[in-house]
mmCIF file of C-alpha atoms and ligand atoms in Angstrom:
data_model
loop_
_atom_site.group_PDB
_atom_site.id
_atom_site.type_symbol
_atom_site.label_atom_id
_atom_site.label_comp_id
_atom_site.label_asym_id
_atom_site.label_seq_id
_atom_site.Cartn_x
_atom_site.Cartn_y
_atom_site.Cartn_z
ATOM 1 C CA UNK J 160 57.217 174.004 231.806
ATOM 2 C CA UNK J 161 60.408 173.793 233.856
ATOM 3 C CA UNK J 162 58.599 175.765 236.653
ATOM 4 C CA UNK J 163 55.593 173.462 236.637
ATOM 5 C CA UNK J 164 57.841 170.391 236.733
ATOM 6 C CA UNK J 165 59.892 171.806 239.595
ATOM 7 C CA UNK J 166 56.715 172.728 241.479
ATOM 8 C CA UNK J 167 55.362 169.249 241.078
ATOM 9 C CA UNK J 168 58.607 167.610 242.238
ATOM 10 C CA UNK J 169 58.854 170.010 245.263
ATOM 11 C CA UNK J 170 55.171 169.307 246.217
ATOM 12 C CA UNK J 171 55.780 165.644 245.915
ATOM 13 C CA UNK J 172 58.980 165.747 247.966
ATOM 14 C CA UNK J 173 57.194 167.778 250.617
ATOM 15 C CA UNK J 174 54.617 165.029 251.049
ATOM 16 C CA UNK J 175 57.450 162.621 251.878
ATOM 17 C CA UNK J 176 58.718 164.686 254.783
ATOM 18 C CA UNK J 177 57.301 164.451 258.412
ATOM 19 C CA UNK J 178 54.281 166.723 258.759
ATOM 20 C CA UNK J 179 55.982 169.006 261.301
ATOM 21 C CA UNK J 180 58.910 169.583 258.873
ATOM 22 C CA UNK J 181 56.786 170.176 255.825
ATOM 23 C CA UNK J 182 54.036 172.453 257.375
ATOM 24 C CA UNK J 183 56.129 175.684 257.667
ATOM 25 C CA UNK J 184 57.093 175.542 253.944
ATOM 26 C CA UNK J 185 53.513 174.850 252.914
ATOM 27 C CA UNK J 186 52.269 177.727 255.111
ATOM 28 C CA UNK J 187 54.956 179.990 253.578
ATOM 29 C CA UNK J 188 53.752 179.097 250.074
ATOM 30 C CA UNK J 189 50.174 179.682 251.079
ATOM 31 C CA UNK J 190 50.987 183.182 252.366
ATOM 32 C CA UNK J 191 53.118 183.872 249.290
ATOM 33 C CA UNK J 192 50.292 182.803 246.992
ATOM 34 C CA UNK J 193 47.846 185.176 248.862
ATOM 35 C CA UNK J 194 50.385 187.941 248.627
ATOM 36 C CA UNK J 195 50.850 187.445 244.949
ATOM 37 C CA UNK J 196 47.006 187.471 244.385
ATOM 38 C CA UNK J 197 46.831 190.734 246.348
ATOM 39 C CA UNK J 198 49.635 192.148 244.099
ATOM 40 C CA UNK J 199 47.752 191.041 240.914
ATOM 41 C CA UNK J 200 44.632 192.757 242.168
ATOM 42 C CA UNK J 201 46.649 195.969 242.441
ATOM 43 C CA UNK J 202 48.197 195.468 238.925
ATOM 44 C CA UNK J 203 44.737 194.867 237.497
ATOM 45 C CA UNK J 204 43.726 198.318 238.382
ATOM 46 C CA UNK J 205 46.163 199.879 235.978
ATOM 47 C CA UNK J 206 46.252 196.993 233.491
ATOM 48 C CA UNK J 207 43.648 198.438 231.090
ATOM 49 C CA UNK J 208 45.741 201.598 230.620
ATOM 50 C CA UNK J 209 48.882 199.620 230.095
ATOM 51 C CA UNK J 210 47.196 197.243 227.648
ATOM 52 C CA UNK J 211 45.800 200.154 225.717
ATOM 53 C CA UNK J 212 49.308 201.722 225.450
ATOM 54 C CA UNK J 213 50.947 198.486 224.413
ATOM 55 C CA UNK J 214 48.266 197.692 221.846
ATOM 56 C CA UNK J 215 48.570 201.076 220.319
ATOM 57 C CA UNK J 216 52.365 200.623 219.932
ATOM 58 C CA UNK J 217 52.142 197.117 218.427
ATOM 59 C CA UNK J 218 49.426 198.135 215.913
ATOM 60 C CA UNK J 219 51.258 201.275 214.885
ATOM 61 C CA UNK J 220 54.542 199.491 214.343
ATOM 62 C CA UNK J 221 52.976 196.537 212.439
ATOM 63 C CA UNK J 222 50.573 198.653 210.328
ATOM 64 C CA UNK J 223 53.297 201.153 209.435
ATOM 65 C CA UNK J 224 53.133 204.792 210.388
ATOM 66 C CA UNK J 225 52.398 207.625 207.955
ATOM 67 C CA UNK J 226 49.451 209.450 206.573
ATOM 68 C CA UNK J 227 47.805 206.756 204.482
ATOM 69 C CA UNK J 228 45.568 204.234 206.219
ATOM 70 C CA UNK J 229 46.358 201.255 203.886
ATOM 71 C CA UNK J 230 48.606 199.599 206.430
ATOM 72 C CA UNK J 231 45.895 199.687 209.021
ATOM 73 C CA UNK J 232 43.201 198.355 206.703
ATOM 74 C CA UNK J 233 45.575 195.584 205.579
ATOM 75 C CA UNK J 234 46.153 194.685 209.228
ATOM 76 C CA UNK J 235 42.403 194.651 209.820
ATOM 77 C CA UNK J 236 41.874 192.376 206.850
ATOM 78 C CA UNK J 237 44.576 189.979 208.148
ATOM 79 C CA UNK J 238 42.908 189.988 211.497
ATOM 80 C CA UNK J 239 39.575 189.082 209.810
ATOM 81 C CA UNK J 240 41.260 186.216 208.065
ATOM 82 C CA UNK J 241 42.878 185.046 211.313
ATOM 83 C CA UNK J 242 39.448 184.995 213.028
ATOM 84 C CA UNK J 243 37.878 183.137 210.147
ATOM 85 C CA UNK J 244 40.701 180.601 210.220
ATOM 86 C CA UNK J 245 40.045 179.938 213.979
ATOM 87 C CA UNK J 246 36.326 179.595 213.577
ATOM 88 C CA UNK J 247 36.568 177.383 210.422
ATOM 89 C CA UNK J 248 39.170 175.218 212.245
ATOM 90 C CA UNK J 249 36.933 174.800 215.217
ATOM 91 C CA UNK J 250 34.029 173.808 212.977
ATOM 92 C CA UNK J 251 36.170 171.207 211.079
ATOM 93 C CA UNK J 252 37.456 169.770 214.322
ATOM 94 C CA UNK J 253 33.937 169.030 215.432
ATOM 95 C CA UNK J 254 33.018 167.671 212.016
ATOM 96 C CA UNK J 255 35.976 165.465 211.535
ATOM 97 C CA UNK J 256 36.810 164.349 215.036
ATOM 98 C CA UNK J 257 33.787 164.578 217.331
ATOM 99 C CA UNK J 258 31.057 163.686 214.943
ATOM 100 C CA UNK J 259 32.615 160.429 213.648
ATOM 101 C CA UNK J 260 33.427 159.440 217.298
ATOM 102 C CA UNK J 261 29.768 159.958 218.194
ATOM 103 C CA UNK J 262 28.466 158.267 215.126
ATOM 104 C CA UNK J 263 30.676 155.201 214.945
ATOM 105 C CA UNK J 264 32.102 154.652 218.449
ATOM 106 C CA UNK J 265 29.351 155.903 220.746
ATOM 107 C CA UNK J 266 26.658 155.146 218.136
ATOM 108 C CA UNK J 267 24.624 158.190 219.185
ATOM 109 C CA UNK J 268 22.573 159.954 216.504
ATOM 110 C CA UNK J 269 24.151 163.418 215.883
ATOM 111 C CA UNK J 270 20.929 165.318 215.995
ATOM 112 C CA UNK J 271 20.019 163.797 219.345
ATOM 113 C CA UNK J 272 23.409 164.723 220.673
ATOM 114 C CA UNK J 273 23.329 168.328 219.362
ATOM 115 C CA UNK J 274 19.877 168.766 220.689
ATOM 116 C CA UNK J 275 20.776 167.423 224.113
ATOM 117 C CA UNK J 276 23.841 169.531 224.583
ATOM 118 C CA UNK J 277 22.562 172.756 223.051
ATOM 119 C CA UNK J 278 21.835 174.428 226.382
ATOM 120 C CA UNK J 279 25.488 173.704 227.489
ATOM 121 C CA UNK J 280 26.845 175.072 224.227
ATOM 122 C CA UNK J 281 24.760 178.230 224.564
ATOM 123 C CA UNK J 282 25.989 178.813 228.115
ATOM 124 C CA UNK J 283 29.570 178.117 227.005
ATOM 125 C CA UNK J 284 29.112 180.677 224.231
ATOM 126 C CA UNK J 285 27.773 183.401 226.490
ATOM 127 C CA UNK J 286 29.966 182.762 229.547
ATOM 128 C CA UNK J 287 33.275 181.795 227.716
ATOM 129 C CA UNK J 288 33.891 179.396 230.599
ATOM 130 C CA UNK J 289 33.860 175.559 230.458
ATOM 131 C CA UNK J 290 34.138 175.649 234.290
ATOM 132 C CA UNK J 291 30.927 177.778 234.712
ATOM 133 C CA UNK J 292 29.189 175.597 232.161
ATOM 134 C CA UNK J 293 30.073 172.324 233.864
ATOM 135 C CA UNK J 294 26.861 171.785 235.888
ATOM 136 C CA UNK J 295 24.779 172.393 232.744
ATOM 137 C CA UNK J 296 27.037 170.086 230.753
ATOM 138 C CA UNK J 297 26.550 167.397 233.358
ATOM 139 C CA UNK J 298 22.822 167.740 233.351
ATOM 140 C CA UNK J 299 22.584 167.759 229.475
ATOM 141 C CA UNK J 300 24.670 164.625 229.161
ATOM 142 C CA UNK J 301 22.892 162.823 231.921
ATOM 143 C CA UNK J 302 19.313 163.810 231.051
ATOM 144 C CA UNK J 303 19.532 164.308 227.321
ATOM 145 C CA UNK J 304 21.852 161.411 226.464
ATOM 146 C CA UNK J 305 21.109 159.119 229.335
ATOM 147 C CA UNK J 306 24.658 158.783 230.353
ATOM 148 C CA UNK J 307 25.230 157.387 233.851
ATOM 149 C CA UNK J 308 26.177 159.723 236.638
ATOM 150 C CA UNK J 309 29.136 157.525 237.415
ATOM 151 C CA UNK J 310 30.633 158.485 234.052
ATOM 152 C CA UNK J 311 29.597 162.146 233.969
ATOM 153 C CA UNK J 312 30.837 162.906 237.516
ATOM 154 C CA UNK J 313 34.295 161.651 236.704
ATOM 155 C CA UNK J 314 34.757 162.490 232.979
ATOM 156 C CA UNK J 315 33.203 165.836 232.654
ATOM 157 C CA UNK J 316 34.995 167.669 235.595
ATOM 158 C CA UNK J 317 38.302 166.236 234.446
ATOM 159 C CA UNK J 318 37.472 167.190 230.833
ATOM 160 C CA UNK J 319 36.430 170.733 231.769
ATOM 161 C CA UNK J 320 39.942 171.117 233.335
ATOM 162 C CA UNK J 321 42.190 169.469 230.879
ATOM 163 C CA UNK J 322 40.406 168.716 227.709
ATOM 164 C CA UNK J 323 40.460 171.908 225.666
ATOM 165 C CA UNK J 324 40.812 171.169 221.948
ATOM 166 C CA UNK J 325 39.269 174.468 221.042
ATOM 167 C CA UNK J 326 41.923 176.290 223.007
ATOM 168 C CA UNK J 327 44.788 174.229 221.596
ATOM 169 C CA UNK J 328 43.638 174.760 218.064
ATOM 170 C CA UNK J 329 43.184 178.456 218.631
ATOM 171 C CA UNK J 330 46.704 178.769 220.153
ATOM 172 C CA UNK J 331 48.163 176.986 217.142
ATOM 173 C CA UNK J 332 46.461 179.351 214.616
ATOM 174 C CA UNK J 333 47.328 182.406 216.747
ATOM 175 C CA UNK J 334 50.961 181.446 217.033
ATOM 176 C CA UNK J 335 51.277 181.032 213.240
ATOM 177 C CA UNK J 336 49.357 184.242 212.634
ATOM 178 C CA UNK J 337 51.611 186.256 214.999
ATOM 179 C CA UNK J 338 54.790 184.768 213.584
ATOM 180 C CA UNK J 339 53.555 185.736 210.129
ATOM 181 C CA UNK J 340 52.822 189.273 211.173
ATOM 182 C CA UNK J 341 56.300 189.499 212.503
ATOM 183 C CA UNK J 342 57.699 188.078 209.141
ATOM 184 C CA UNK J 343 59.103 185.053 210.972
ATOM 185 C CA UNK J 344 59.325 181.986 208.820
ATOM 186 C CA UNK J 345 58.480 178.908 210.888
ATOM 187 C CA UNK J 346 60.459 175.722 210.141
ATOM 188 C CA UNK J 347 58.735 172.341 210.168
ATOM 189 C CA UNK J 348 60.395 171.669 213.565
ATOM 190 C CA UNK J 349 58.975 174.892 214.978
ATOM 191 C CA UNK J 350 55.470 173.997 213.610
ATOM 192 C CA UNK J 351 55.706 170.612 215.277
ATOM 193 C CA UNK J 352 56.720 172.346 218.494
ATOM 194 C CA UNK J 353 53.631 174.557 218.254
ATOM 195 C CA UNK J 354 51.445 171.402 218.113
ATOM 196 C CA UNK J 355 53.099 169.919 221.090
ATOM 197 C CA UNK J 356 53.360 173.018 223.234
ATOM 198 C CA UNK J 357 49.848 174.244 222.355
ATOM 199 C CA UNK J 358 48.421 170.867 223.385
ATOM 200 C CA UNK J 359 50.301 171.158 226.716
ATOM 201 C CA UNK J 360 49.382 174.774 227.181
ATOM 202 C CA UNK J 361 45.712 173.976 226.504
ATOM 203 C CA UNK J 362 45.848 171.378 229.305
ATOM 204 C CA UNK J 363 47.271 173.992 231.626
ATOM 205 C CA UNK J 364 44.627 176.605 230.616
ATOM 206 C CA UNK J 365 42.132 177.251 233.353
ATOM 207 C CA UNK J 366 38.442 176.791 232.425
ATOM 208 C CA UNK J 367 37.589 180.482 232.760
ATOM 209 C CA UNK J 368 37.415 183.306 230.207
ATOM 210 C CA UNK J 369 40.543 184.631 228.444
ATOM 211 C CA UNK J 370 43.148 182.305 229.837
ATOM 212 C CA UNK J 371 43.919 180.718 226.497
ATOM 213 C CA UNK J 372 45.459 183.905 225.264
ATOM 214 C CA UNK J 373 47.678 184.218 228.456
ATOM 215 C CA UNK J 374 48.889 180.556 227.942
ATOM 216 C CA UNK J 375 49.606 181.465 224.368
ATOM 217 C CA UNK J 376 52.727 183.361 225.554
ATOM 218 C CA UNK J 377 54.324 179.974 226.407
ATOM 219 C CA UNK J 378 53.838 178.781 222.841
ATOM 220 C CA UNK J 379 55.217 182.006 221.489
ATOM 221 C CA UNK J 380 58.243 181.971 223.727
ATOM 222 C CA UNK J 381 58.962 178.329 222.865
ATOM 223 C CA UNK J 382 59.216 179.068 219.095
ATOM 224 C CA UNK J 383 61.076 182.400 219.506
ATOM 225 C CA UNK J 384 58.232 184.729 218.526
ATOM 226 C CA UNK J 385 57.937 187.977 220.591
ATOM 227 C CA UNK J 386 55.237 187.310 223.260
ATOM 228 C CA UNK J 387 54.076 190.898 223.033
ATOM 229 C CA UNK J 388 52.549 189.854 219.664
ATOM 230 C CA UNK J 389 49.529 188.645 221.614
ATOM 231 C CA UNK J 390 48.529 192.323 222.058
ATOM 232 C CA UNK J 391 47.729 192.333 218.300
ATOM 233 C CA UNK J 392 44.986 189.754 218.799
ATOM 234 C CA UNK J 393 43.870 190.906 222.292
ATOM 235 C CA UNK J 394 41.048 193.098 220.989
ATOM 236 C CA UNK J 395 39.387 190.271 219.026
ATOM 237 C CA UNK J 396 39.962 187.596 221.622
ATOM 238 C CA UNK J 397 36.573 187.603 223.371
ATOM 239 C CA UNK J 398 34.455 186.415 220.351
ATOM 240 C CA UNK J 399 37.080 183.699 219.629
ATOM 241 C CA UNK J 400 37.032 182.741 223.328
ATOM 242 C CA UNK J 401 33.270 182.263 223.111
ATOM 243 C CA UNK J 402 33.614 179.954 220.095
ATOM 244 C CA UNK J 403 36.503 177.917 221.353
ATOM 245 C CA UNK J 404 34.718 177.415 224.722
ATOM 246 C CA UNK J 405 31.779 175.961 222.779
ATOM 247 C CA UNK J 406 34.188 173.397 221.201
ATOM 248 C CA UNK J 407 35.800 172.707 224.504
ATOM 249 C CA UNK J 408 32.422 171.820 226.085
ATOM 250 C CA UNK J 409 31.274 169.862 223.012
ATOM 251 C CA UNK J 410 34.542 167.847 223.333
ATOM 252 C CA UNK J 411 33.872 167.035 226.989
ATOM 253 C CA UNK J 412 30.354 165.870 226.176
ATOM 254 C CA UNK J 413 31.591 163.811 223.294
ATOM 255 C CA UNK J 414 34.349 162.061 225.241
ATOM 256 C CA UNK J 415 31.983 161.438 228.097
ATOM 257 C CA UNK J 416 29.401 159.770 225.806
ATOM 258 C CA UNK J 417 32.132 157.748 224.181
ATOM 259 C CA UNK J 418 33.510 156.619 227.547
ATOM 260 C CA UNK J 419 29.985 155.697 228.672
ATOM 261 C CA UNK J 420 29.410 153.719 225.458
HETATM 262 N N1 LIG S 761 37.557 180.120 227.977
HETATM 263 C C1 LIG S 761 38.102 178.849 227.691
HETATM 264 C C2 LIG S 761 37.382 177.757 228.482
HETATM 265 O O1 LIG S 761 36.873 178.011 229.635
HETATM 266 C C3 LIG S 761 39.510 178.794 228.113
HETATM 267 C C4 LIG S 761 40.344 179.661 227.094
HETATM 268 O O2 LIG S 761 40.605 179.192 225.993
HETATM 269 O O3 LIG S 761 40.586 180.844 227.437
HETATM 270 O O4 LIG S 761 37.205 176.636 228.092
#
C-alpha cells in the first residue's frame, strides 16, 4: 500500500512539471515496465516447477511427515471445509446483500434479474474473468433489465475493475484458514485488519483469472501470517475463482441496476 501511495503521488507530481522535464522520467518508467514484463515472461517458464516444489514442501510440513496418511487426509478434509466456507459465504452474500437491494431499492423482480444476467454469470464461471465478461454483462443489463446505456457504460466498467465482493470475501476466508493451519490465533484487531485490507486488496485485484490469490499475500503480510501459506490453497484456487467471479459480476449488475433505479 505504501508503494501504491508513493506511485500515485509521484505520478501526480510528474503531471505538475513542464512536459519536457517530466517526459524522460515517464519514458524511463515505460521502458522499465516493459523490461519487468519481459522478466516475468522468463520467470513464468520455470514457475510451474517452482510452485510444484514449494507446494510439496508446504503440504508435507503441514500434514506431518511419516508413514501414516492421516495427516494428509486431515489436511484434505480441512481444505474441503475451506472451499465449502467460501462457496457458502458467496451464496449468503448474494442472498443477504444483493437480493434485498434488488428487491427493495431497485424494485426489480429477482427471477427477472437472474434470468437476465444468467449468460454473464455463465461466462464469468467459465472464464474466471470479470473483465472478459464485461461486454456480456453490459448487454444483459441493457437488454434484459432495460437499464440505460448511460448507466451501464459508466457503472459496469468501473465495477468490473474495483467492485469485487466475491474476491474480498474469499480473501478473508482464505486468510483465516491459512492462519488456522499455521496455528496462529488471530486477535479481534487482526480480524478487523483482514476486513479492511481484504476490501482494499479486492479493489486492487485485476479483473482476470487468479489475481485474487496473488493479492492475498498483501492481506497475509499485514496480519503477520507467512505469505507462502497461499501455496496450500493454490491447487484448489481455480474452482473458487470461478465461483467468486460469478459473485463479482452479479454485484456489478446489481449495483448498476440500483444506480439506474
Ligand atoms: N477472477 C476474478 C475476477 O475477474 C478476480 C480474482 O479474484 O482473481 O473477477
